[in-house]
mmCIF file of C-alpha atoms in Angstrom:
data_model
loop_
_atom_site.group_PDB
_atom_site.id
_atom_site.type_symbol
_atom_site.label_atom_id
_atom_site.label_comp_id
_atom_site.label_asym_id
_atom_site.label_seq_id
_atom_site.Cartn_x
_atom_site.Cartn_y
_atom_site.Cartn_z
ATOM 1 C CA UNK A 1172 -19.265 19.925 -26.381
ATOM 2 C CA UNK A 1173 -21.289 18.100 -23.410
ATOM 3 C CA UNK A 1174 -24.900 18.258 -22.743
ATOM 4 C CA UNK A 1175 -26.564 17.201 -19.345
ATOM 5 C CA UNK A 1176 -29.919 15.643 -19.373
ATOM 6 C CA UNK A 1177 -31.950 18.075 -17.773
ATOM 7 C CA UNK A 1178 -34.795 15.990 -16.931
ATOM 8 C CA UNK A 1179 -32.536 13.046 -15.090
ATOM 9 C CA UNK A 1180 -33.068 11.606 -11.554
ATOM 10 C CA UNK A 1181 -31.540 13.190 -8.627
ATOM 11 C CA UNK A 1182 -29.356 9.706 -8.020
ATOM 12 C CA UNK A 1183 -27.968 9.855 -10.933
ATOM 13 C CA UNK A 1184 -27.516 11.651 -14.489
ATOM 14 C CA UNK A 1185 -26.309 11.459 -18.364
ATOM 15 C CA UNK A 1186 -23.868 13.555 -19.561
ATOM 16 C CA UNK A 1187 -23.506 13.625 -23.923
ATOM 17 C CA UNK A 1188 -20.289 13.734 -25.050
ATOM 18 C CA UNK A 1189 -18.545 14.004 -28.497
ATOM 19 C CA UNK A 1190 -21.708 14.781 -30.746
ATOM 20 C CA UNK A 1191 -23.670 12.224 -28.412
ATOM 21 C CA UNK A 1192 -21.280 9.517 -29.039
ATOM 22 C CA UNK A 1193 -19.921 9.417 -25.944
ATOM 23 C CA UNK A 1194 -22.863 8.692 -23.275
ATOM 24 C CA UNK A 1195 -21.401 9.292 -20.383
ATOM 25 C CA UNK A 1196 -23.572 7.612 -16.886
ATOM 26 C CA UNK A 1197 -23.091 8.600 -13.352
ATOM 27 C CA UNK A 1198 -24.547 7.486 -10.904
ATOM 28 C CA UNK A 1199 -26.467 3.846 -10.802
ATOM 29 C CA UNK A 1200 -30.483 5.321 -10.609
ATOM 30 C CA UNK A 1201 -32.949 2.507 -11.504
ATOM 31 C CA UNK A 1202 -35.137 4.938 -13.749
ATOM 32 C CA UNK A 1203 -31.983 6.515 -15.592
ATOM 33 C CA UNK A 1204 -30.496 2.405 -15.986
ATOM 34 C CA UNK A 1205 -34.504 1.960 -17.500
ATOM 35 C CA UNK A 1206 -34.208 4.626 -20.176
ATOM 36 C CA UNK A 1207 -30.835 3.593 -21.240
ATOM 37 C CA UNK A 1208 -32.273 0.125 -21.898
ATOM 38 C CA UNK A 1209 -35.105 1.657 -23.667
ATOM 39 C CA UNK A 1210 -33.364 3.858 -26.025
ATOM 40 C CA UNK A 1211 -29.790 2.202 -26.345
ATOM 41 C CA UNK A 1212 -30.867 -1.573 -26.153
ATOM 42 C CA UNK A 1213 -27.856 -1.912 -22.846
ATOM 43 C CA UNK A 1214 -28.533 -3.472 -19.864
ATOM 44 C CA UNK A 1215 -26.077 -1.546 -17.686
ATOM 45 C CA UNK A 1216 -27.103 -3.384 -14.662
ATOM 46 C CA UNK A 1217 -26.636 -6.910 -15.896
ATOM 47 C CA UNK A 1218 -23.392 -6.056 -17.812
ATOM 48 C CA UNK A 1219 -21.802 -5.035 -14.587
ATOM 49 C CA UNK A 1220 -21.753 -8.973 -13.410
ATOM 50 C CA UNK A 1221 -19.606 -10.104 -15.501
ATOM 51 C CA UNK A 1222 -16.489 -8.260 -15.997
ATOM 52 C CA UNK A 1223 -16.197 -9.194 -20.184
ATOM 53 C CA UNK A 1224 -19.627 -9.690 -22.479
ATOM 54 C CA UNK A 1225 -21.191 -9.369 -25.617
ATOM 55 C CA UNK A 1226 -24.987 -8.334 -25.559
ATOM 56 C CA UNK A 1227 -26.385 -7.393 -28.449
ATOM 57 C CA UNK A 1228 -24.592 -4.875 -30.581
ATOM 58 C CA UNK A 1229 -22.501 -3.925 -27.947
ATOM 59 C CA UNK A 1230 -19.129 -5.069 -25.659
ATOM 60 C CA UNK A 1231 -19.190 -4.793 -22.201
ATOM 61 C CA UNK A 1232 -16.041 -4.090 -20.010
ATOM 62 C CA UNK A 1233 -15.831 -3.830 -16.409
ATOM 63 C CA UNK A 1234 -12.906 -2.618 -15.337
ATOM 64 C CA UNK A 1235 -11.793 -1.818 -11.865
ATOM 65 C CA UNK A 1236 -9.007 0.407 -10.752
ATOM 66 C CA UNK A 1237 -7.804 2.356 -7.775
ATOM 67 C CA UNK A 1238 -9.285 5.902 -7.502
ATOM 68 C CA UNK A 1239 -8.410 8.910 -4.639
ATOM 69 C CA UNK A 1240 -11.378 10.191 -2.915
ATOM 70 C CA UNK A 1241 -10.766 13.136 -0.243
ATOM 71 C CA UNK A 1242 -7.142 12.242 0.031
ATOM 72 C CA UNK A 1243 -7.701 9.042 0.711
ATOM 73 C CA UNK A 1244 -7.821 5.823 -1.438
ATOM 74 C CA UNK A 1245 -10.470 3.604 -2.537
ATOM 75 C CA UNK A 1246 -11.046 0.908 -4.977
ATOM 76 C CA UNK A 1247 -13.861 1.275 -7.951
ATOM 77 C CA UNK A 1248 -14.909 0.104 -10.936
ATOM 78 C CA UNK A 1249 -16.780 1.877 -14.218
ATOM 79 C CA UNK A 1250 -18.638 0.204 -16.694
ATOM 80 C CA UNK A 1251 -17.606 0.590 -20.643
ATOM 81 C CA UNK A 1252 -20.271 -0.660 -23.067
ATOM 82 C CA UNK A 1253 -18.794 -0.340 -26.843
ATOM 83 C CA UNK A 1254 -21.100 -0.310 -29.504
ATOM 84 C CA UNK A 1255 -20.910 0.625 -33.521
ATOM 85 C CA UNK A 1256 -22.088 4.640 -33.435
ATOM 86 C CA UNK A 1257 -22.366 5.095 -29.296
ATOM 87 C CA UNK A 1258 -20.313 4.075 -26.261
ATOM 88 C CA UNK A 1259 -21.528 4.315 -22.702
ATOM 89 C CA UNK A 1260 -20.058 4.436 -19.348
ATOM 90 C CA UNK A 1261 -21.159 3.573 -16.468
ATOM 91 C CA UNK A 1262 -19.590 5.430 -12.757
ATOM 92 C CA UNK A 1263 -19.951 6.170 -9.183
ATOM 93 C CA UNK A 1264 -22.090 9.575 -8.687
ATOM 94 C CA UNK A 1265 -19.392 11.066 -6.890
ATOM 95 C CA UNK A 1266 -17.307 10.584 -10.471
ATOM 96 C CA UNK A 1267 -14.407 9.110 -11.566
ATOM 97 C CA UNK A 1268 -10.811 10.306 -12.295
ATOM 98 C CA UNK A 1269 -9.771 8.995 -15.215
ATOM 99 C CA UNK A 1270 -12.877 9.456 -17.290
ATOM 100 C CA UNK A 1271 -12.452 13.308 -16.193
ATOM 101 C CA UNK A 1272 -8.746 12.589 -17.928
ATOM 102 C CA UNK A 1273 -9.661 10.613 -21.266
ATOM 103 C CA UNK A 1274 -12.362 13.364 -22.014
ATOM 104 C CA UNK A 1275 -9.511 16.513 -21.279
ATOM 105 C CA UNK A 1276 -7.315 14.648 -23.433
ATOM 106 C CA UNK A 1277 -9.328 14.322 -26.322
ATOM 107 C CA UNK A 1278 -10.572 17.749 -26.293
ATOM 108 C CA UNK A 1279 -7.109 19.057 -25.789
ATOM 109 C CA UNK A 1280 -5.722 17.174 -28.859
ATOM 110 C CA UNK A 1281 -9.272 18.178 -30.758
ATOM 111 C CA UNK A 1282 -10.716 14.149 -30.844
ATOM 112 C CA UNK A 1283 -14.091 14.896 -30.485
ATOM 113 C CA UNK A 1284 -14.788 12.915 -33.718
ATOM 114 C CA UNK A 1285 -13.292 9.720 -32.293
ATOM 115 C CA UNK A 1286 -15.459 6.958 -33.104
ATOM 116 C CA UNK A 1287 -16.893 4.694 -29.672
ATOM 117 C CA UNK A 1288 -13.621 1.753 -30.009
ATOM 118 C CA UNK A 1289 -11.623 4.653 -29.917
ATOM 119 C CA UNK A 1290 -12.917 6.350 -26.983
ATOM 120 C CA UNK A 1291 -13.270 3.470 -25.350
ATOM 121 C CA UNK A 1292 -9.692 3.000 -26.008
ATOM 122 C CA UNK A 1293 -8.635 6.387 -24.514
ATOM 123 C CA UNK A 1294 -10.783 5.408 -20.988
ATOM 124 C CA UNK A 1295 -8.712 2.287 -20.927
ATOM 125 C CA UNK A 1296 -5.475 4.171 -21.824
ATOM 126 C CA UNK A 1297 -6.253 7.209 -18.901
ATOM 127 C CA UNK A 1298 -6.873 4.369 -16.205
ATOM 128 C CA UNK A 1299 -3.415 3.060 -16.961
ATOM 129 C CA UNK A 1300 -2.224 6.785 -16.959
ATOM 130 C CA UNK A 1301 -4.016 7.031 -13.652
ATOM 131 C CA UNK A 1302 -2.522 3.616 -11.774
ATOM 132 C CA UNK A 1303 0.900 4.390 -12.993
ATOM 133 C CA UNK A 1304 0.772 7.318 -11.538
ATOM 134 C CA UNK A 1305 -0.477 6.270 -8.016
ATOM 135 C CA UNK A 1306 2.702 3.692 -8.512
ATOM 136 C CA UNK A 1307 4.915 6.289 -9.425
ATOM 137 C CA UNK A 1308 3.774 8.117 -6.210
ATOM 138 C CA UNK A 1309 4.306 5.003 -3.810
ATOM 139 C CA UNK A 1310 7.505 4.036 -5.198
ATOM 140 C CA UNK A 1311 8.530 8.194 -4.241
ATOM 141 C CA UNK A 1312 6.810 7.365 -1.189
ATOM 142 C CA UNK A 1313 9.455 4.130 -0.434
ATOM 143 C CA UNK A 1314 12.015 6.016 -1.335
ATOM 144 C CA UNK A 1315 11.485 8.435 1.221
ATOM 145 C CA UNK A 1316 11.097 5.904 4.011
ATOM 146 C CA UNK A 1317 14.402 3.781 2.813
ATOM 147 C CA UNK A 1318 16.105 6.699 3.818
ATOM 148 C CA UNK A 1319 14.121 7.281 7.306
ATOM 149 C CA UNK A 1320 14.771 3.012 7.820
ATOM 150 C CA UNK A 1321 18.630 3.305 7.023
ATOM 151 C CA UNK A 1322 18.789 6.183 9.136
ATOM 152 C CA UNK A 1323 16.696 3.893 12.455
ATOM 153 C CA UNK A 1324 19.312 1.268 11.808
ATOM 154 C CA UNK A 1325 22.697 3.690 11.335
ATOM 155 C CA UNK A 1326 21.096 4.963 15.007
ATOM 156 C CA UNK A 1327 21.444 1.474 16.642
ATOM 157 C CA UNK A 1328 24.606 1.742 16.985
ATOM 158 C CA UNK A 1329 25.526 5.433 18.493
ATOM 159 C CA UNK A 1330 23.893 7.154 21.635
ATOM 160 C CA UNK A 1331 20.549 8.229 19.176
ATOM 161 C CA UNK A 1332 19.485 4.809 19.508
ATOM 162 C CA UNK A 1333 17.284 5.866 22.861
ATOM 163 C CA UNK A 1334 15.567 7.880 20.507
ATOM 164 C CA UNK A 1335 13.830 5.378 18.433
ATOM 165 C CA UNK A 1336 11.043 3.690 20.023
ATOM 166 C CA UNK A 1337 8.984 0.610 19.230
ATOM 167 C CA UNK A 1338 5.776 2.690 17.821
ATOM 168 C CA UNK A 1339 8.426 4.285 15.008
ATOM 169 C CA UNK A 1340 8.782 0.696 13.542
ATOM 170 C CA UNK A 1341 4.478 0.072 14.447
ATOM 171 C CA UNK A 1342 3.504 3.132 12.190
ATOM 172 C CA UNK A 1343 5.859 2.431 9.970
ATOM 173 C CA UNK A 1344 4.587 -1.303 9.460
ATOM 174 C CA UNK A 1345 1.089 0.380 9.291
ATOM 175 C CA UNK A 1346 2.375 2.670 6.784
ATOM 176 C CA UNK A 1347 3.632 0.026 4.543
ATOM 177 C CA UNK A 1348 1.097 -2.666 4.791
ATOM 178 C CA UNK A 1349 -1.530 0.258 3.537
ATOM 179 C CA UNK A 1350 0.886 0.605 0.374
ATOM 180 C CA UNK A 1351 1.144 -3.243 -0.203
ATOM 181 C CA UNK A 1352 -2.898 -3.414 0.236
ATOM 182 C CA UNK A 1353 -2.758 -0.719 -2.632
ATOM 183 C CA UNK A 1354 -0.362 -2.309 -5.046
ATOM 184 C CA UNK A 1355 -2.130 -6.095 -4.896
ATOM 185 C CA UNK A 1356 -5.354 -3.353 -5.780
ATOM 186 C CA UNK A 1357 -3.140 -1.845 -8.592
ATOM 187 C CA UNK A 1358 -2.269 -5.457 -10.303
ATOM 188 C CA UNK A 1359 -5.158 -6.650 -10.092
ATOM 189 C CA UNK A 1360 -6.652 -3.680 -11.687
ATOM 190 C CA UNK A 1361 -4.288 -4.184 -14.744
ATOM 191 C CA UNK A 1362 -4.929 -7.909 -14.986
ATOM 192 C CA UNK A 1363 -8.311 -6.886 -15.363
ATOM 193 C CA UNK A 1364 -7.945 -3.648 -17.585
ATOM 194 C CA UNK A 1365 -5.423 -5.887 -19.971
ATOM 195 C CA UNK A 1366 -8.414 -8.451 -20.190
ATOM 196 C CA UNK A 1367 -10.561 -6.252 -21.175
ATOM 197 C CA UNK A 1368 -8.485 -4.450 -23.823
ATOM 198 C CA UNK A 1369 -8.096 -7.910 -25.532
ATOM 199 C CA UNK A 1370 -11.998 -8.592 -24.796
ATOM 200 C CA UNK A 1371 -12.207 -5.449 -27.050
ATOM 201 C CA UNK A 1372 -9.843 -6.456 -29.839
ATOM 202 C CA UNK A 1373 -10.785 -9.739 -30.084
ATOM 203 C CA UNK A 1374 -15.283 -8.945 -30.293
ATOM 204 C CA UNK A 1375 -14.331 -5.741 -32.176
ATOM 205 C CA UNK A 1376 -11.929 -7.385 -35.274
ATOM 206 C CA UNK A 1377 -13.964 -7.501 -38.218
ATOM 207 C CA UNK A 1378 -16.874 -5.683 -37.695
ATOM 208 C CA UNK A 1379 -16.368 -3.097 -39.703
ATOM 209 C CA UNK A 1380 -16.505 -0.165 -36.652
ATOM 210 C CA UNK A 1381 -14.360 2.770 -37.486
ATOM 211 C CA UNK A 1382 -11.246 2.398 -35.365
ATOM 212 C CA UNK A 1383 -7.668 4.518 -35.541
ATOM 213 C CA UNK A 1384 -6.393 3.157 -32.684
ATOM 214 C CA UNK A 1385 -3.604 0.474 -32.331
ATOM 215 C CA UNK A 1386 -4.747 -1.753 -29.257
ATOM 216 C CA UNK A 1387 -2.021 -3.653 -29.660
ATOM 217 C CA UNK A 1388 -0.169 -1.216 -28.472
ATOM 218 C CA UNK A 1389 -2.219 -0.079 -25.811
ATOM 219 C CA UNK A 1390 -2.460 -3.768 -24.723
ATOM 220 C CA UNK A 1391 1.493 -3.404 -24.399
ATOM 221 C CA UNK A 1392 1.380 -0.076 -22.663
ATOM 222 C CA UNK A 1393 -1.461 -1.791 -19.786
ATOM 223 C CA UNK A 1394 1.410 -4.599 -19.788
ATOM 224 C CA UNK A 1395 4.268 -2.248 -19.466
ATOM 225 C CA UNK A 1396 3.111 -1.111 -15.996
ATOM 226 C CA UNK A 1397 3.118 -4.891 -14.068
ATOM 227 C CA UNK A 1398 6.798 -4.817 -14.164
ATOM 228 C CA UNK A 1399 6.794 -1.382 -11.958
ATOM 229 C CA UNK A 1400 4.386 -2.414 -9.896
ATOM 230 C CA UNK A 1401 6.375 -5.398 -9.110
ATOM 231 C CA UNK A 1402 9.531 -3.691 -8.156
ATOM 232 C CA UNK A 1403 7.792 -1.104 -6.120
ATOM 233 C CA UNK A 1404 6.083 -4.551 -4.242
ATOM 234 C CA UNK A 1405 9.145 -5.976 -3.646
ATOM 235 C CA UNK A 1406 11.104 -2.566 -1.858
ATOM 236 C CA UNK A 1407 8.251 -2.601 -0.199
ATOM 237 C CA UNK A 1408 8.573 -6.059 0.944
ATOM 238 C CA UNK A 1409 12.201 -4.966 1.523
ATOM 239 C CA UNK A 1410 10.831 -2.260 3.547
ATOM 240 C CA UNK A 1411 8.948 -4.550 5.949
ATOM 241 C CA UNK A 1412 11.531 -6.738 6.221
ATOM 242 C CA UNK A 1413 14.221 -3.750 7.126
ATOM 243 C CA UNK A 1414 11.843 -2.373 9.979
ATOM 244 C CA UNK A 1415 11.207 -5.757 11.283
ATOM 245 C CA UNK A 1416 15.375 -6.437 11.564
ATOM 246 C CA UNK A 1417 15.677 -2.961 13.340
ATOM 247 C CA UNK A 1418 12.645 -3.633 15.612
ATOM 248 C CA UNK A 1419 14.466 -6.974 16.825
ATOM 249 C CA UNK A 1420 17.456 -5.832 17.344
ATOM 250 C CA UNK A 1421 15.933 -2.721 19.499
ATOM 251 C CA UNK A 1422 14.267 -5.940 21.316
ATOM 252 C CA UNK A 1423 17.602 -7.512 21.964
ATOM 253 C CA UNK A 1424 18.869 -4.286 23.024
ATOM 254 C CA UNK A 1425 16.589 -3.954 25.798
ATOM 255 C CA UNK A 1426 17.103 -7.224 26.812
ATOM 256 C CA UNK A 1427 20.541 -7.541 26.507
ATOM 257 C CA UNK A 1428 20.225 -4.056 29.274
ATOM 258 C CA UNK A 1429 18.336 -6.562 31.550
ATOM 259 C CA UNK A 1430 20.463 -9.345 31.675
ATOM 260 C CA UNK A 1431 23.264 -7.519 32.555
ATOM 261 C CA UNK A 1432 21.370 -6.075 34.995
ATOM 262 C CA UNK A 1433 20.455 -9.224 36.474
ATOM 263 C CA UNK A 1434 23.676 -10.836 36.012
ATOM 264 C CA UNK A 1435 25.187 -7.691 38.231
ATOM 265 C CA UNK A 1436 22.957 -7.662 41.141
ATOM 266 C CA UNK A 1437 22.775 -11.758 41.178
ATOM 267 C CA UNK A 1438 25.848 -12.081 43.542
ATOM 268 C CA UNK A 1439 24.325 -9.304 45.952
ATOM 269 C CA UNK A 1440 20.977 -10.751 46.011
ATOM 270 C CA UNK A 1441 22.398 -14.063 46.980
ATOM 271 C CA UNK A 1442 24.718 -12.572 49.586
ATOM 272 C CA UNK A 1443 21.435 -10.675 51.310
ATOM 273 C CA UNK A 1444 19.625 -13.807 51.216
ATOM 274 C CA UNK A 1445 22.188 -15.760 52.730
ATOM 275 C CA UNK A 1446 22.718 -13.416 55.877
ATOM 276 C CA UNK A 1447 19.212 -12.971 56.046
ATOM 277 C CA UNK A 1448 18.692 -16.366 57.102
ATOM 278 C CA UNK A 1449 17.650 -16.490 61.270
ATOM 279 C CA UNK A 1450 20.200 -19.092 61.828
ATOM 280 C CA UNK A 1451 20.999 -19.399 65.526
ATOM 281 C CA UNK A 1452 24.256 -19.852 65.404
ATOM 282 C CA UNK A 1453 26.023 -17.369 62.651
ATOM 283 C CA UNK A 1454 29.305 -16.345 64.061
ATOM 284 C CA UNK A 1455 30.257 -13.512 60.834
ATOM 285 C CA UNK A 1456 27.103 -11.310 63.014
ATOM 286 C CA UNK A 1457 29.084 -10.821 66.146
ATOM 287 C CA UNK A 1458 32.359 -9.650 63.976
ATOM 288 C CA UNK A 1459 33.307 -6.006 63.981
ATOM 289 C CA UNK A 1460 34.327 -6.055 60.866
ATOM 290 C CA UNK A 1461 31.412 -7.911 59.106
ATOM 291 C CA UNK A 1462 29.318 -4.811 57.476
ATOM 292 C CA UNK A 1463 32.480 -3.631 55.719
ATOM 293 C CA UNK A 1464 33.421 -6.846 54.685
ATOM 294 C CA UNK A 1465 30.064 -7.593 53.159
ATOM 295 C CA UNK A 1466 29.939 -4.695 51.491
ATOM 296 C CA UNK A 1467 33.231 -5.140 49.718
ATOM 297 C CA UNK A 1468 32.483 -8.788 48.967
ATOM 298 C CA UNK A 1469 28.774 -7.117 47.208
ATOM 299 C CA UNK A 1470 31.285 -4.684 45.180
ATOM 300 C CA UNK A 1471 33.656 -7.218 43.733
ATOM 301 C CA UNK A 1472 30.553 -9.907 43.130
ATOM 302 C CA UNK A 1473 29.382 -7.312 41.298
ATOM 303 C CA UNK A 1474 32.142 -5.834 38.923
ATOM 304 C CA UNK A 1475 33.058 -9.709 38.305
ATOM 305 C CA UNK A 1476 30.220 -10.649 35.693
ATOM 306 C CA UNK A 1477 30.498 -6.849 34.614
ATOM 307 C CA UNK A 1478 34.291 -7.785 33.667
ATOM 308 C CA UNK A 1479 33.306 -10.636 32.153
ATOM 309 C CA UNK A 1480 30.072 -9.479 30.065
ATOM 310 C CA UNK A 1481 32.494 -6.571 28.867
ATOM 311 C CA UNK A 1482 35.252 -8.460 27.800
ATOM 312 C CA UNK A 1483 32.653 -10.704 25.796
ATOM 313 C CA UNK A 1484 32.124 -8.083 23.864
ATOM 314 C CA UNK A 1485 28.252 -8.296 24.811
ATOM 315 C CA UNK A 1486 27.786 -4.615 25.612
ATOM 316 C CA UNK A 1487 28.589 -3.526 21.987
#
């Protein structure tokens, strides 16, 4: 059951949770931050500048995580105050993800009796749930561009490569550099959310609070996800450094077109330059045969650094 505070400001409201032991905060309203302090003894506001505390009876955790807003991606933090009969949280009026998850969790496995360490455990436990995820969906992501990347470099080598241009590899790089921003996010967020879990074991233990819940193990289970997020970082690094390889040799393919270019029409230019020169005396002007000659001297001059260039190898 969940009750809404009727008589809250428009920037901001309490929702009760869990037989009011679960007060749940959104929004960041200076009156509604007033009346907490009043009745609950938690200054919200000052708890969210450090990211571990103790004030008074309660524990403060900050913990920041990647969240998806309007299909798009954005980096927030919630505020968990732990204390021995309530636990209050702290989030962006627009709402937050995995709060949504911890509370359809626990009424879906009938917790509504959890005690505030434990709750506070399952927010911790469904931001985890939410970043390995959004890992889980990046690391599909990679996979799906490996396969694009192999394909650009197989592509280099037959008559498709004219159809890969230089903005493929750009958008690609884009692409990529948006999902390395997001991982660096994602670690940090678990450094942080690991922190805090032993923040709450350590000002918890021996306090007497009624608490099922092994944090141990959910210490381990915040752990467990570095590791992925580290190998979906580094094929992503591999990525980066695939695209950039098939953007230079695209490079060297165009200018390996020019120089050969430029090595064929070399001998002609020279050739028209010479005879272009207003010499008065140039007796090869008066022959009869000097305009066909020319021109076959321009065709082999040509073909010779062709010949050569091919039999180098340098047009493969």
């Amino acid at each position: 059951m969940s009750t809404i505070d009727q008589h809250a400001p428009r920037s901001g409201h309490v929702e009760s949770l869990s037989g009011g032991r679960w007060q749940r905060v959104r929004g960041d309203d200076p009156q509604l931050l007033s009346q907490l302090h009043a009745d609950h003894g938690i200054d919200l506001r000052g708890a969210a500048a450090s990211s571990v505390a103790t004030v008074d009876d309660f524990v403060t955790l900050v913990v920041s995580f990647v969240d998806r807003d309007s299909g798009s991606y954005r980096e927030s933090s919630i505020v968990i105050a732990v204390g021995r009969d309530t636990v209050i949280t702290l989030e962006p009026l627009s709402g937050c993800a995995p709060l949504d998850l911890a509370y359809a969790r626990m009424e879906r496995d009938g917790r509504e009796g959890d005690s505030p360490i434990e709750i506070a455990a399952s927010v911790l436990e469904s931001v985890t749930d939410t970043t390995d995820e959004l890992v889980t969906n990046l690391s599909s992501g990679t996979e799906h561009m490996m396969t694009e990347t192999s394909m650009i470099l197989r592509s280099l080598e037959t008559k498709k490569a004219r159809e890969f241009g230089v903005s493929d590899v750009t958008a690609t790089q884009q692409e990529l550099a948006d999902m390395e921003e997001l991982l660096s996010y994602c670690m940090e967020s678990q450094l942080v959310l690991a922190e805090a879990a032993r923040h709450l074991r350590t000002r918890t233990r021996g306090r007497g609070w009624d608490n099922r819940t092994d944090l141990d193990r959910l210490i381990e289970d915040i752990e467990a996800i570095e590791p992925h997020i580290d190998f979906v970082h580094d094929r992503v690094r591999l990525l980066q450094q695939t695209n950039n390889l098939a953007l230079n040799v695209k490079q060297n393919q165009i200018i390996k077109v020019f120089s050969v270019v430029t090595a064929v029409f070399l001998p002609v230019m020279l050739l028209s330059t010479y005879y272009s020169m207003n010499f008065e005396l140039m007796p090869i002007l008066s022959w009869q045969f000097a305009e066909p000659m020319i021109i076959v001297l321009s065709f082999i001059f040509a073909m010779l650094p062709l010949i050569y260039v091919r039999r180098r190898g340098w047009l493969r």
